[in-house]
PDB file of N, CA and C in Angstrom:
ATOM      1  N   ASN A   1       0.830  -1.177   0.005  1.00  0.00           N
ATOM      2  CA  ASN A   1       0.000   0.010   0.002  1.00  0.00           C
ATOM      3  C   ASN A   1       0.882   1.241   0.003  1.00  0.00           C
ATOM      4  N   ARG A   2       0.613   2.147  -0.919  1.00  0.00           N
ATOM      5  CA  ARG A   2       1.400   3.369  -1.014  1.00  0.00           C
ATOM      6  C   ARG A   2       1.000   4.418  -0.007  1.00  0.00           C
ATOM      7  N   VAL A   3      -0.084   4.229   0.711  1.00  0.00           N
ATOM      8  CA  VAL A   3      -0.543   5.208   1.720  1.00  0.00           C
ATOM      9  C   VAL A   3       0.091   4.835   3.065  1.00  0.00           C
ATOM     10  N   GLN A   4       0.924   5.722   3.603  1.00  0.00           N
ATOM     11  CA  GLN A   4       1.567   5.444   4.871  1.00  0.00           C
ATOM     12  C   GLN A   4       0.722   5.904   6.053  1.00  0.00           C
ATOM     13  N   LYS A   5       0.110   7.097   5.951  1.00  0.00           N
ATOM     14  CA  LYS A   5      -0.785   7.614   6.992  1.00  0.00           C
ATOM     15  C   LYS A   5      -2.204   7.573   6.425  1.00  0.00           C
ATOM     16  N   LYS A   6      -3.028   6.757   7.034  1.00  0.00           N
ATOM     17  CA  LYS A   6      -4.406   6.581   6.536  1.00  0.00           C
ATOM     18  C   LYS A   6      -5.351   7.494   7.306  1.00  0.00           C
ATOM     19  N   PRO A   7      -5.905   8.496   6.646  1.00  0.00           N
ATOM     20  CA  PRO A   7      -6.834   9.392   7.327  1.00  0.00           C
ATOM     21  C   PRO A   7      -8.172   8.730   7.563  1.00  0.00           C
ATOM     22  N   TYR A   8      -8.901   9.222   8.573  1.00  0.00           N
ATOM     23  CA  TYR A   8     -10.244   8.727   8.823  1.00  0.00           C
ATOM     24  C   TYR A   8     -11.170   9.297   7.719  1.00  0.00           C
ATOM     25  N   VAL A   9     -11.958   8.414   7.101  1.00  0.00           N
ATOM     26  CA  VAL A   9     -12.893   8.826   6.035  1.00  0.00           C
ATOM     27  C   VAL A   9     -14.260   8.311   6.415  1.00  0.00           C
ATOM     28  N   GLU A  10     -15.197   9.231   6.523  1.00  0.00           N
ATOM     29  CA  GLU A  10     -16.547   8.865   6.892  1.00  0.00           C
ATOM     30  C   GLU A  10     -17.324   8.349   5.689  1.00  0.00           C
ATOM     31  N   ASP A  11     -17.967   7.203   5.873  1.00  0.00           N
ATOM     32  CA  ASP A  11     -18.791   6.635   4.819  1.00  0.00           C
ATOM     33  C   ASP A  11     -20.166   7.315   4.848  1.00  0.00           C
ATOM     34  N   LYS A  12     -20.630   7.708   3.678  1.00  0.00           N
ATOM     35  CA  LYS A  12     -21.989   8.277   3.576  1.00  0.00           C
ATOM     36  C   LYS A  12     -22.486   8.076   2.168  1.00  0.00           C
ATOM     37  N   ASP A  13     -23.791   8.141   2.010  1.00  0.00           N
ATOM     38  CA  ASP A  13     -24.373   7.954   0.696  1.00  0.00           C
ATOM     39  C   ASP A  13     -24.415   9.301  -0.044  1.00  0.00           C
ATOM     40  N   ALA A  14     -25.063   9.347  -1.147  1.00  0.00           N
ATOM     41  CA  ALA A  14     -25.051  10.542  -1.987  1.00  0.00           C
ATOM     42  C   ALA A  14     -25.721  11.739  -1.284  1.00  0.00           C
ATOM     43  N   GLY A  15     -26.525  11.460  -0.289  1.00  0.00           N
ATOM     44  CA  GLY A  15     -27.130  12.563   0.497  1.00  0.00           C
ATOM     45  C   GLY A  15     -28.419  13.046  -0.142  1.00  0.00           C
ATOM     46  N   GLU A  16     -28.939  14.136   0.453  1.00  0.00           N
ATOM     47  CA  GLU A  16     -30.207  14.703  -0.004  1.00  0.00           C
ATOM     48  C   GLU A  16     -30.071  15.417  -1.342  1.00  0.00           C
ATOM     49  N   GLU A  17     -28.864  15.946  -1.609  1.00  0.00           N
ATOM     50  CA  GLU A  17     -28.687  16.707  -2.838  1.00  0.00           C
ATOM     51  C   GLU A  17     -28.716  15.764  -4.039  1.00  0.00           C
ATOM     52  N   VAL A  18     -29.227  16.257  -5.138  1.00  0.00           N
ATOM     53  CA  VAL A  18     -29.275  15.470  -6.356  1.00  0.00           C
ATOM     54  C   VAL A  18     -28.038  15.779  -7.181  1.00  0.00           C
ATOM     55  N   ARG A  19     -27.222  14.780  -7.341  1.00  0.00           N
ATOM     56  CA  ARG A  19     -25.983  14.910  -8.115  1.00  0.00           C
ATOM     57  C   ARG A  19     -25.891  13.770  -9.118  1.00  0.00           C
ATOM     58  N   PRO A  20     -25.249  14.021 -10.215  1.00  0.00           N
ATOM     59  CA  PRO A  20     -25.085  12.886 -11.192  1.00  0.00           C
ATOM     60  C   PRO A  20     -24.275  11.755 -10.565  1.00  0.00           C
ATOM     61  N   ASP A  21     -24.641  10.520 -10.962  1.00  0.00           N
ATOM     62  CA  ASP A  21     -23.929   9.353 -10.442  1.00  0.00           C
ATOM     63  C   ASP A  21     -22.443   9.424 -10.658  1.00  0.00           C
ATOM     64  N   GLN A  22     -22.062   9.969 -11.791  1.00  0.00           N
ATOM     65  CA  GLN A  22     -20.622  10.028 -12.134  1.00  0.00           C
ATOM     66  C   GLN A  22     -19.869  10.877 -11.100  1.00  0.00           C
ATOM     67  N   ASP A  23     -20.457  11.992 -10.647  1.00  0.00           N
ATOM     68  CA  ASP A  23     -19.778  12.820  -9.633  1.00  0.00           C
ATOM     69  C   ASP A  23     -19.747  12.127  -8.289  1.00  0.00           C
ATOM     70  N   VAL A  24     -20.823  11.481  -7.895  1.00  0.00           N
ATOM     71  CA  VAL A  24     -20.853  10.760  -6.608  1.00  0.00           C
ATOM     72  C   VAL A  24     -19.822   9.633  -6.627  1.00  0.00           C
ATOM     73  N   ALA A  25     -19.780   8.860  -7.716  1.00  0.00           N
ATOM     74  CA  ALA A  25     -18.844   7.756  -7.847  1.00  0.00           C
ATOM     75  C   ALA A  25     -17.402   8.233  -7.785  1.00  0.00           C
ATOM     76  N   ARG A  26     -17.122   9.336  -8.454  1.00  0.00           N
ATOM     77  CA  ARG A  26     -15.755   9.875  -8.446  1.00  0.00           C
ATOM     78  C   ARG A  26     -15.349  10.288  -7.020  1.00  0.00           C
ATOM     79  N   ASP A  27     -16.277  10.969  -6.297  1.00  0.00           N
ATOM     80  CA  ASP A  27     -15.984  11.405  -4.936  1.00  0.00           C
ATOM     81  C   ASP A  27     -15.712  10.229  -4.025  1.00  0.00           C
ATOM     82  N   MET A  28     -16.575   9.200  -4.153  1.00  0.00           N
ATOM     83  CA  MET A  28     -16.371   8.013  -3.286  1.00  0.00           C
ATOM     84  C   MET A  28     -15.121   7.249  -3.652  1.00  0.00           C
ATOM     85  N   TRP A  29     -14.739   7.203  -4.900  1.00  0.00           N
ATOM     86  CA  TRP A  29     -13.497   6.542  -5.297  1.00  0.00           C
ATOM     87  C   TRP A  29     -12.293   7.297  -4.761  1.00  0.00           C
ATOM     88  N   GLU A  30     -12.332   8.639  -4.822  1.00  0.00           N
ATOM     89  CA  GLU A  30     -11.234   9.420  -4.281  1.00  0.00           C
ATOM     90  C   GLU A  30     -11.104   9.209  -2.782  1.00  0.00           C
ATOM     91  N   LYS A  31     -12.224   9.108  -2.064  1.00  0.00           N
ATOM     92  CA  LYS A  31     -12.146   8.817  -0.646  1.00  0.00           C
ATOM     93  C   LYS A  31     -11.577   7.426  -0.381  1.00  0.00           C
ATOM     94  N   HIS A  32     -11.909   6.461  -1.226  1.00  0.00           N
ATOM     95  CA  HIS A  32     -11.341   5.110  -1.118  1.00  0.00           C
ATOM     96  C   HIS A  32      -9.814   5.161  -1.307  1.00  0.00           C
ATOM     97  N   LEU A  33      -9.386   5.939  -2.277  1.00  0.00           N
ATOM     98  CA  LEU A  33      -7.961   6.008  -2.560  1.00  0.00           C
ATOM     99  C   LEU A  33      -7.179   6.732  -1.492  1.00  0.00           C
ATOM    100  N   LEU A  34      -7.814   7.505  -0.628  1.00  0.00           N
ATOM    101  CA  LEU A  34      -7.101   8.147   0.483  1.00  0.00           C
ATOM    102  C   LEU A  34      -6.556   7.102   1.428  1.00  0.00           C
ATOM    103  N   ARG A  35      -7.161   5.960   1.514  1.00  0.00           N
ATOM    104  CA  ARG A  35      -6.708   4.879   2.458  1.00  0.00           C
ATOM    105  C   ARG A  35      -6.155   3.669   1.721  1.00  0.00           C
ATOM    106  N   ASN A  36      -6.445   3.507   0.449  1.00  0.00           N
ATOM    107  CA  ASN A  36      -6.066   2.303  -0.312  1.00  0.00           C
ATOM    108  C   ASN A  36      -5.494   2.709  -1.644  1.00  0.00           C
ATOM    109  N   LYS A  37      -4.191   2.641  -1.757  1.00  0.00           N
ATOM    110  CA  LYS A  37      -3.525   3.007  -3.028  1.00  0.00           C
ATOM    111  C   LYS A  37      -2.414   2.003  -3.257  1.00  0.00           C
ATOM    112  N   SER A  38      -2.597   1.156  -4.250  1.00  0.00           N
ATOM    113  CA  SER A  38      -1.579   0.173  -4.588  1.00  0.00           C
ATOM    114  C   SER A  38      -1.769  -0.296  -6.005  1.00  0.00           C
ATOM    115  N   VAL A  39      -0.876  -1.107  -6.486  1.00  0.00           N
ATOM    116  CA  VAL A  39      -0.974  -1.640  -7.838  1.00  0.00           C
ATOM    117  C   VAL A  39      -2.204  -2.563  -7.924  1.00  0.00           C
ATOM    118  N   ILE A  40      -2.489  -3.291  -6.842  1.00  0.00           N
ATOM    119  CA  ILE A  40      -3.642  -4.170  -6.840  1.00  0.00           C
ATOM    120  C   ILE A  40      -4.943  -3.366  -6.964  1.00  0.00           C
ATOM    121  N   VAL A  41      -5.028  -2.262  -6.264  1.00  0.00           N
ATOM    122  CA  VAL A  41      -6.201  -1.402  -6.352  1.00  0.00           C
ATOM    123  C   VAL A  41      -6.317  -0.851  -7.788  1.00  0.00           C
ATOM    124  N   ASP A  42      -5.183  -0.409  -8.349  1.00  0.00           N
ATOM    125  CA  ASP A  42      -5.191   0.156  -9.701  1.00  0.00           C
ATOM    126  C   ASP A  42      -5.661  -0.852 -10.737  1.00  0.00           C
ATOM    127  N   LEU A  43      -5.270  -2.110 -10.567  1.00  0.00           N
ATOM    128  CA  LEU A  43      -5.540  -3.111 -11.603  1.00  0.00           C
ATOM    129  C   LEU A  43      -6.808  -3.932 -11.387  1.00  0.00           C
ATOM    130  N   PHE A  44      -7.144  -4.215 -10.118  1.00  0.00           N
ATOM    131  CA  PHE A  44      -8.192  -5.225  -9.890  1.00  0.00           C
ATOM    132  C   PHE A  44      -9.403  -4.744  -9.115  1.00  0.00           C
ATOM    133  N   GLN A  45      -9.463  -3.515  -8.660  1.00  0.00           N
ATOM    134  CA  GLN A  45     -10.613  -3.075  -7.893  1.00  0.00           C
ATOM    135  C   GLN A  45     -11.512  -2.186  -8.742  1.00  0.00           C
ATOM    136  N   GLY A  46     -12.773  -2.163  -8.415  1.00  0.00           N
ATOM    137  CA  GLY A  46     -13.715  -1.319  -9.101  1.00  0.00           C
ATOM    138  C   GLY A  46     -14.813  -0.892  -8.132  1.00  0.00           C
ATOM    139  N   GLN A  47     -15.891  -0.327  -8.673  1.00  0.00           N
ATOM    140  CA  GLN A  47     -16.983   0.162  -7.841  1.00  0.00           C
ATOM    141  C   GLN A  47     -18.272  -0.487  -8.291  1.00  0.00           C
ATOM    142  N   LEU A  48     -19.130  -0.707  -7.285  1.00  0.00           N
ATOM    143  CA  LEU A  48     -20.480  -1.285  -7.568  1.00  0.00           C
ATOM    144  C   LEU A  48     -21.499  -0.309  -6.999  1.00  0.00           C
ATOM    145  N   LYS A  49     -22.421   0.079  -7.828  1.00  0.00           N
ATOM    146  CA  LYS A  49     -23.463   0.980  -7.387  1.00  0.00           C
ATOM    147  C   LYS A  49     -24.547   0.209  -6.674  1.00  0.00           C
ATOM    148  N   SER A  50     -24.934   0.682  -5.496  1.00  0.00           N
ATOM    149  CA  SER A  50     -25.965   0.056  -4.711  1.00  0.00           C
ATOM    150  C   SER A  50     -27.070   1.072  -4.428  1.00  0.00           C
ATOM    151  N   THR A  51     -28.284   0.741  -4.740  1.00  0.00           N
ATOM    152  CA  THR A  51     -29.413   1.647  -4.527  1.00  0.00           C
ATOM    153  C   THR A  51     -30.441   0.966  -3.626  1.00  0.00           C
ATOM    154  N   LEU A  52     -30.787   1.585  -2.503  1.00  0.00           N
ATOM    155  CA  LEU A  52     -31.764   1.062  -1.583  1.00  0.00           C
ATOM    156  C   LEU A  52     -32.883   2.069  -1.434  1.00  0.00           C
ATOM    157  N   VAL A  53     -34.121   1.582  -1.403  1.00  0.00           N
ATOM    158  CA  VAL A  53     -35.293   2.435  -1.200  1.00  0.00           C
ATOM    159  C   VAL A  53     -36.005   1.976   0.045  1.00  0.00           C
ATOM    160  N   CYS A  54     -36.212   2.872   0.971  1.00  0.00           N
ATOM    161  CA  CYS A  54     -36.944   2.567   2.197  1.00  0.00           C
ATOM    162  C   CYS A  54     -38.429   2.364   1.860  1.00  0.00           C
ATOM    163  N   PRO A  55     -38.997   1.218   2.239  1.00  0.00           N
ATOM    164  CA  PRO A  55     -40.394   0.986   1.902  1.00  0.00           C
ATOM    165  C   PRO A  55     -41.370   1.873   2.718  1.00  0.00           C
ATOM    166  N   THR A  56     -40.904   2.415   3.835  1.00  0.00           N
ATOM    167  CA  THR A  56     -41.768   3.244   4.684  1.00  0.00           C
ATOM    168  C   THR A  56     -41.824   4.687   4.218  1.00  0.00           C
ATOM    169  N   CYS A  57     -40.615   5.302   4.060  1.00  0.00           N
ATOM    170  CA  CYS A  57     -40.553   6.735   3.751  1.00  0.00           C
ATOM    171  C   CYS A  57     -40.140   7.030   2.317  1.00  0.00           C
ATOM    172  N   ASN A  58     -39.781   5.967   1.540  1.00  0.00           N
ATOM    173  CA  ASN A  58     -39.357   6.087   0.139  1.00  0.00           C
ATOM    174  C   ASN A  58     -38.058   6.858  -0.018  1.00  0.00           C
ATOM    175  N   LYS A  59     -37.257   6.943   1.048  1.00  0.00           N
ATOM    176  CA  LYS A  59     -35.924   7.602   0.939  1.00  0.00           C
ATOM    177  C   LYS A  59     -35.016   6.678   0.114  1.00  0.00           C
ATOM    178  N   VAL A  60     -34.337   7.281  -0.803  1.00  0.00           N
ATOM    179  CA  VAL A  60     -33.428   6.532  -1.688  1.00  0.00           C
ATOM    180  C   VAL A  60     -31.983   6.760  -1.204  1.00  0.00           C
ATOM    181  N   SER A  61     -31.279   5.661  -0.994  1.00  0.00           N
ATOM    182  CA  SER A  61     -29.879   5.699  -0.584  1.00  0.00           C
ATOM    183  C   SER A  61     -29.030   5.090  -1.696  1.00  0.00           C
ATOM    184  N   VAL A  62     -28.090   5.899  -2.196  1.00  0.00           N
ATOM    185  CA  VAL A  62     -27.198   5.455  -3.284  1.00  0.00           C
ATOM    186  C   VAL A  62     -25.767   5.450  -2.770  1.00  0.00           C
ATOM    187  N   THR A  63     -25.063   4.344  -2.877  1.00  0.00           N
ATOM    188  CA  THR A  63     -23.668   4.257  -2.515  1.00  0.00           C
ATOM    189  C   THR A  63     -22.898   3.594  -3.638  1.00  0.00           C
ATOM    190  N   PHE A  64     -21.611   3.856  -3.709  1.00  0.00           N
ATOM    191  CA  PHE A  64     -20.722   3.220  -4.649  1.00  0.00           C
ATOM    192  C   PHE A  64     -19.659   2.534  -3.822  1.00  0.00           C
ATOM    193  N   ASP A  65     -19.711   1.246  -3.727  1.00  0.00           N
ATOM    194  CA  ASP A  65     -18.814   0.457  -2.875  1.00  0.00           C
ATOM    195  C   ASP A  65     -17.680  -0.161  -3.685  1.00  0.00           C
ATOM    196  N   PRO A  66     -16.443  -0.135  -3.145  1.00  0.00           N
ATOM    197  CA  PRO A  66     -15.346  -0.783  -3.851  1.00  0.00           C
ATOM    198  C   PRO A  66     -15.490  -2.312  -3.783  1.00  0.00           C
ATOM    199  N   PHE A  67     -15.034  -2.996  -4.808  1.00  0.00           N
ATOM    200  CA  PHE A  67     -15.036  -4.469  -4.799  1.00  0.00           C
ATOM    201  C   PHE A  67     -13.769  -4.959  -5.471  1.00  0.00           C
ATOM    202  N   MET A  68     -13.364  -6.151  -5.048  1.00  0.00           N
ATOM    203  CA  MET A  68     -12.248  -6.846  -5.722  1.00  0.00           C
ATOM    204  C   MET A  68     -12.741  -8.058  -6.457  1.00  0.00           C
ATOM    205  N   TYR A  69     -13.769  -8.743  -5.907  1.00  0.00           N
ATOM    206  CA  TYR A  69     -14.315  -9.927  -6.516  1.00  0.00           C
ATOM    207  C   TYR A  69     -15.789  -9.671  -6.790  1.00  0.00           C
ATOM    208  N   LEU A  70     -16.245  -9.997  -7.984  1.00  0.00           N
ATOM    209  CA  LEU A  70     -17.621  -9.813  -8.348  1.00  0.00           C
ATOM    210  C   LEU A  70     -18.146 -11.102  -8.887  1.00  0.00           C
ATOM    211  N   SER A  71     -19.119 -11.709  -8.194  1.00  0.00           N
ATOM    212  CA  SER A  71     -19.704 -12.976  -8.619  1.00  0.00           C
ATOM    213  C   SER A  71     -20.827 -12.671  -9.577  1.00  0.00           C
ATOM    214  N   LEU A  72     -20.795 -13.333 -10.718  1.00  0.00           N
ATOM    215  CA  LEU A  72     -21.823 -13.192 -11.754  1.00  0.00           C
ATOM    216  C   LEU A  72     -22.397 -14.543 -12.089  1.00  0.00           C
ATOM    217  N   PRO A  73     -23.706 -14.621 -12.302  1.00  0.00           N
ATOM    218  CA  PRO A  73     -24.289 -15.911 -12.676  1.00  0.00           C
ATOM    219  C   PRO A  73     -23.903 -16.291 -14.101  1.00  0.00           C
ATOM    220  N   LEU A  74     -23.639 -17.570 -14.300  1.00  0.00           N
ATOM    221  CA  LEU A  74     -23.354 -18.059 -15.621  1.00  0.00           C
ATOM    222  C   LEU A  74     -24.581 -18.718 -16.182  1.00  0.00           C
ATOM    223  N   PRO A  75     -24.921 -18.470 -17.437  1.00  0.00           N
ATOM    224  CA  PRO A  75     -26.117 -19.127 -17.984  1.00  0.00           C
ATOM    225  C   PRO A  75     -25.898 -20.611 -18.132  1.00  0.00           C
ATOM    226  N   ILE A  76     -26.950 -21.368 -17.814  1.00  0.00           N
ATOM    227  CA  ILE A  76     -26.877 -22.821 -17.920  1.00  0.00           C
ATOM    228  C   ILE A  76     -27.628 -23.208 -19.196  1.00  0.00           C
ATOM    229  N   PRO A  77     -26.941 -23.888 -20.108  1.00  0.00           N
ATOM    230  CA  PRO A  77     -27.630 -24.267 -21.346  1.00  0.00           C
ATOM    231  C   PRO A  77     -28.700 -25.308 -21.076  1.00  0.00           C
ATOM    232  N   ASN A  78     -29.770 -25.300 -21.904  1.00  0.00           N
ATOM    233  CA  ASN A  78     -30.834 -26.279 -21.774  1.00  0.00           C
ATOM    234  C   ASN A  78     -30.479 -27.598 -22.405  1.00  0.00           C
ATOM    235  N   HIS A  79     -29.485 -27.618 -23.274  1.00  0.00           N
ATOM    236  CA  HIS A  79     -29.088 -28.833 -23.951  1.00  0.00           C
ATOM    237  C   HIS A  79     -27.587 -28.887 -24.067  1.00  0.00           C
ATOM    238  N   ARG A  80     -27.081 -30.056 -24.301  1.00  0.00           N
ATOM    239  CA  ARG A  80     -25.632 -30.250 -24.472  1.00  0.00           C
ATOM    240  C   ARG A  80     -25.335 -31.009 -25.742  1.00  0.00           C
ATOM    241  N   PHE A  81     -24.211 -30.700 -26.331  1.00  0.00           N
ATOM    242  CA  PHE A  81     -23.750 -31.412 -27.496  1.00  0.00           C
ATOM    243  C   PHE A  81     -22.559 -32.293 -27.078  1.00  0.00           C
ATOM    244  N   ILE A  82     -22.605 -33.554 -27.431  1.00  0.00           N
ATOM    245  CA  ILE A  82     -21.525 -34.465 -27.089  1.00  0.00           C
ATOM    246  C   ILE A  82     -21.007 -35.107 -28.377  1.00  0.00           C
ATOM    247  N   ASP A  83     -19.722 -34.991 -28.579  1.00  0.00           N
ATOM    248  CA  ASP A  83     -19.099 -35.665 -29.739  1.00  0.00           C
ATOM    249  C   ASP A  83     -18.655 -37.067 -29.298  1.00  0.00           C
ATOM    250  N   VAL A  84     -19.030 -38.045 -30.060  1.00  0.00           N
ATOM    251  CA  VAL A  84     -18.649 -39.420 -29.786  1.00  0.00           C
ATOM    252  C   VAL A  84     -17.952 -39.983 -30.998  1.00  0.00           C
ATOM    253  N   VAL A  85     -16.780 -40.539 -30.788  1.00  0.00           N
ATOM    254  CA  VAL A  85     -16.016 -41.153 -31.896  1.00  0.00           C
ATOM    255  C   VAL A  85     -16.014 -42.665 -31.628  1.00  0.00           C
ATOM    256  N   LEU A  86     -16.574 -43.416 -32.563  1.00  0.00           N
ATOM    257  CA  LEU A  86     -16.651 -44.869 -32.417  1.00  0.00           C
ATOM    258  C   LEU A  86     -15.563 -45.490 -33.271  1.00  0.00           C
ATOM    259  N   VAL A  87     -14.673 -46.188 -32.618  1.00  0.00           N
ATOM    260  CA  VAL A  87     -13.601 -46.922 -33.287  1.00  0.00           C
ATOM    261  C   VAL A  87     -13.867 -48.417 -33.083  1.00  0.00           C
ATOM    262  N   ARG A  88     -14.124 -49.110 -34.181  1.00  0.00           N
ATOM    263  CA  ARG A  88     -14.429 -50.549 -34.077  1.00  0.00           C
ATOM    264  C   ARG A  88     -13.179 -51.356 -34.171  1.00  0.00           C
ATOM    265  N   TYR A  89     -13.187 -52.400 -33.435  1.00  0.00           N
ATOM    266  CA  TYR A  89     -12.041 -53.337 -33.481  1.00  0.00           C
ATOM    267  C   TYR A  89     -12.347 -54.405 -34.540  1.00  0.00           C
ATOM    268  N   GLY A  90     -11.384 -54.585 -35.444  1.00  0.00           N
ATOM    269  CA  GLY A  90     -11.587 -55.530 -36.534  1.00  0.00           C
ATOM    270  C   GLY A  90     -11.472 -56.978 -36.122  1.00  0.00           C
ATOM    271  N   GLY A  91     -10.939 -57.219 -34.932  1.00  0.00           N
ATOM    272  CA  GLY A  91     -10.822 -58.605 -34.475  1.00  0.00           C
ATOM    273  C   GLY A  91      -9.637 -59.327 -35.131  1.00  0.00           C
ATOM    274  N   GLY A  92      -9.363 -60.514 -34.748  1.00  0.00           N
ATOM    275  CA  GLY A  92      -8.370 -61.353 -35.371  1.00  0.00           C
ATOM    276  C   GLY A  92      -6.943 -61.091 -34.886  1.00  0.00           C
ATOM    277  N   GLY A  93      -6.599 -59.929 -34.417  1.00  0.00           N
ATOM    278  CA  GLY A  93      -5.278 -59.632 -33.881  1.00  0.00           C
ATOM    279  C   GLY A  93      -4.251 -59.464 -34.999  1.00  0.00           C
ATOM    280  N   ILE A  94      -2.986 -59.726 -34.697  1.00  0.00           N
ATOM    281  CA  ILE A  94      -1.869 -59.512 -35.625  1.00  0.00           C
ATOM    282  C   ILE A  94      -2.002 -60.508 -36.774  1.00  0.00           C
ATOM    283  N   GLY A  95      -1.846 -59.985 -37.979  1.00  0.00           N
ATOM    284  CA  GLY A  95      -1.897 -60.819 -39.179  1.00  0.00           C
ATOM    285  C   GLY A  95      -3.303 -61.145 -39.636  1.00  0.00           C
ATOM    286  N   ALA A  96      -4.309 -60.555 -39.054  1.00  0.00           N
ATOM    287  CA  ALA A  96      -5.682 -60.835 -39.458  1.00  0.00           C
ATOM    288  C   ALA A  96      -5.971 -60.185 -40.810  1.00  0.00           C
ATOM    289  N   THR A  97      -6.785 -60.839 -41.596  1.00  0.00           N
ATOM    290  CA  THR A  97      -7.091 -60.345 -42.933  1.00  0.00           C
ATOM    291  C   THR A  97      -8.416 -59.582 -42.945  1.00  0.00           C
ATOM    292  N   GLU A  98      -9.159 -59.645 -41.823  1.00  0.00           N
ATOM    293  CA  GLU A  98     -10.424 -58.946 -41.776  1.00  0.00           C
ATOM    294  C   GLU A  98     -10.172 -57.433 -41.709  1.00  0.00           C
ATOM    295  N   PRO A  99     -10.805 -56.603 -42.578  1.00  0.00           N
ATOM    296  CA  PRO A  99     -10.561 -55.172 -42.564  1.00  0.00           C
ATOM    297  C   PRO A  99     -11.150 -54.489 -41.329  1.00  0.00           C
ATOM    298  N   VAL A 100     -10.468 -53.430 -40.887  1.00  0.00           N
ATOM    299  CA  VAL A 100     -10.937 -52.630 -39.730  1.00  0.00           C
ATOM    300  C   VAL A 100     -11.730 -51.487 -40.288  1.00  0.00           C
ATOM    301  N   PRO A 101     -12.998 -51.326 -39.844  1.00  0.00           N
ATOM    302  CA  PRO A 101     -13.798 -50.201 -40.351  1.00  0.00           C
ATOM    303  C   PRO A 101     -13.233 -48.877 -39.848  1.00  0.00           C
ATOM    304  N   PRO A 102     -13.398 -47.821 -40.632  1.00  0.00           N
ATOM    305  CA  PRO A 102     -12.851 -46.507 -40.239  1.00  0.00           C
ATOM    306  C   PRO A 102     -13.634 -45.934 -39.024  1.00  0.00           C
ATOM    307  N   PRO A 103     -12.983 -45.076 -38.241  1.00  0.00           N
ATOM    308  CA  PRO A 103     -13.704 -44.468 -37.113  1.00  0.00           C
ATOM    309  C   PRO A 103     -14.918 -43.643 -37.619  1.00  0.00           C
ATOM    310  N   MET A 104     -15.955 -43.606 -36.803  1.00  0.00           N
ATOM    311  CA  MET A 104     -17.171 -42.877 -37.162  1.00  0.00           C
ATOM    312  C   MET A 104     -17.438 -41.848 -36.090  1.00  0.00           C
ATOM    313  N   ARG A 105     -17.827 -40.650 -36.507  1.00  0.00           N
ATOM    314  CA  ARG A 105     -18.098 -39.541 -35.554  1.00  0.00           C
ATOM    315  C   ARG A 105     -19.594 -39.307 -35.502  1.00  0.00           C
ATOM    316  N   TYR A 106     -20.118 -39.180 -34.269  1.00  0.00           N
ATOM    317  CA  TYR A 106     -21.512 -38.931 -34.028  1.00  0.00           C
ATOM    318  C   TYR A 106     -21.658 -37.634 -33.196  1.00  0.00           C
ATOM    319  N   ASN A 107     -22.651 -36.870 -33.449  1.00  0.00           N
ATOM    320  CA  ASN A 107     -23.023 -35.710 -32.637  1.00  0.00           C
ATOM    321  C   ASN A 107     -24.337 -35.994 -31.936  1.00  0.00           C
ATOM    322  N   LEU A 108     -24.323 -36.050 -30.627  1.00  0.00           N
ATOM    323  CA  LEU A 108     -25.525 -36.349 -29.871  1.00  0.00           C
ATOM    324  C   LEU A 108     -26.038 -35.066 -29.243  1.00  0.00           C
ATOM    325  N   GLN A 109     -27.342 -34.927 -29.230  1.00  0.00           N
ATOM    326  CA  GLN A 109     -27.964 -33.742 -28.561  1.00  0.00           C
ATOM    327  C   GLN A 109     -28.840 -34.183 -27.423  1.00  0.00           C
TER     328      GLN A 109
END
């Protein structure tokens, strides 16, 4: 970490004022960098926007949180394709005169 003295930074959301997300995200990222500055942060960290709405008073809270790992769902296919190669044994062993059939490729769904 390139930051030797880490100042206290208060976490807060975007507040009552209406500001563009880009400005809020930039401010929160700069606050994050006051305590965390390294090659790892530069290369592998990002921000995730989180929006919460209170069901009682409808207050909207917007924060931009730093993350290093982001889990994403992978789509699961409904079907699979399987390649099968059938190689038949001609039988007879060494010196056999019976021909060996060529390999056959099948695509199964």
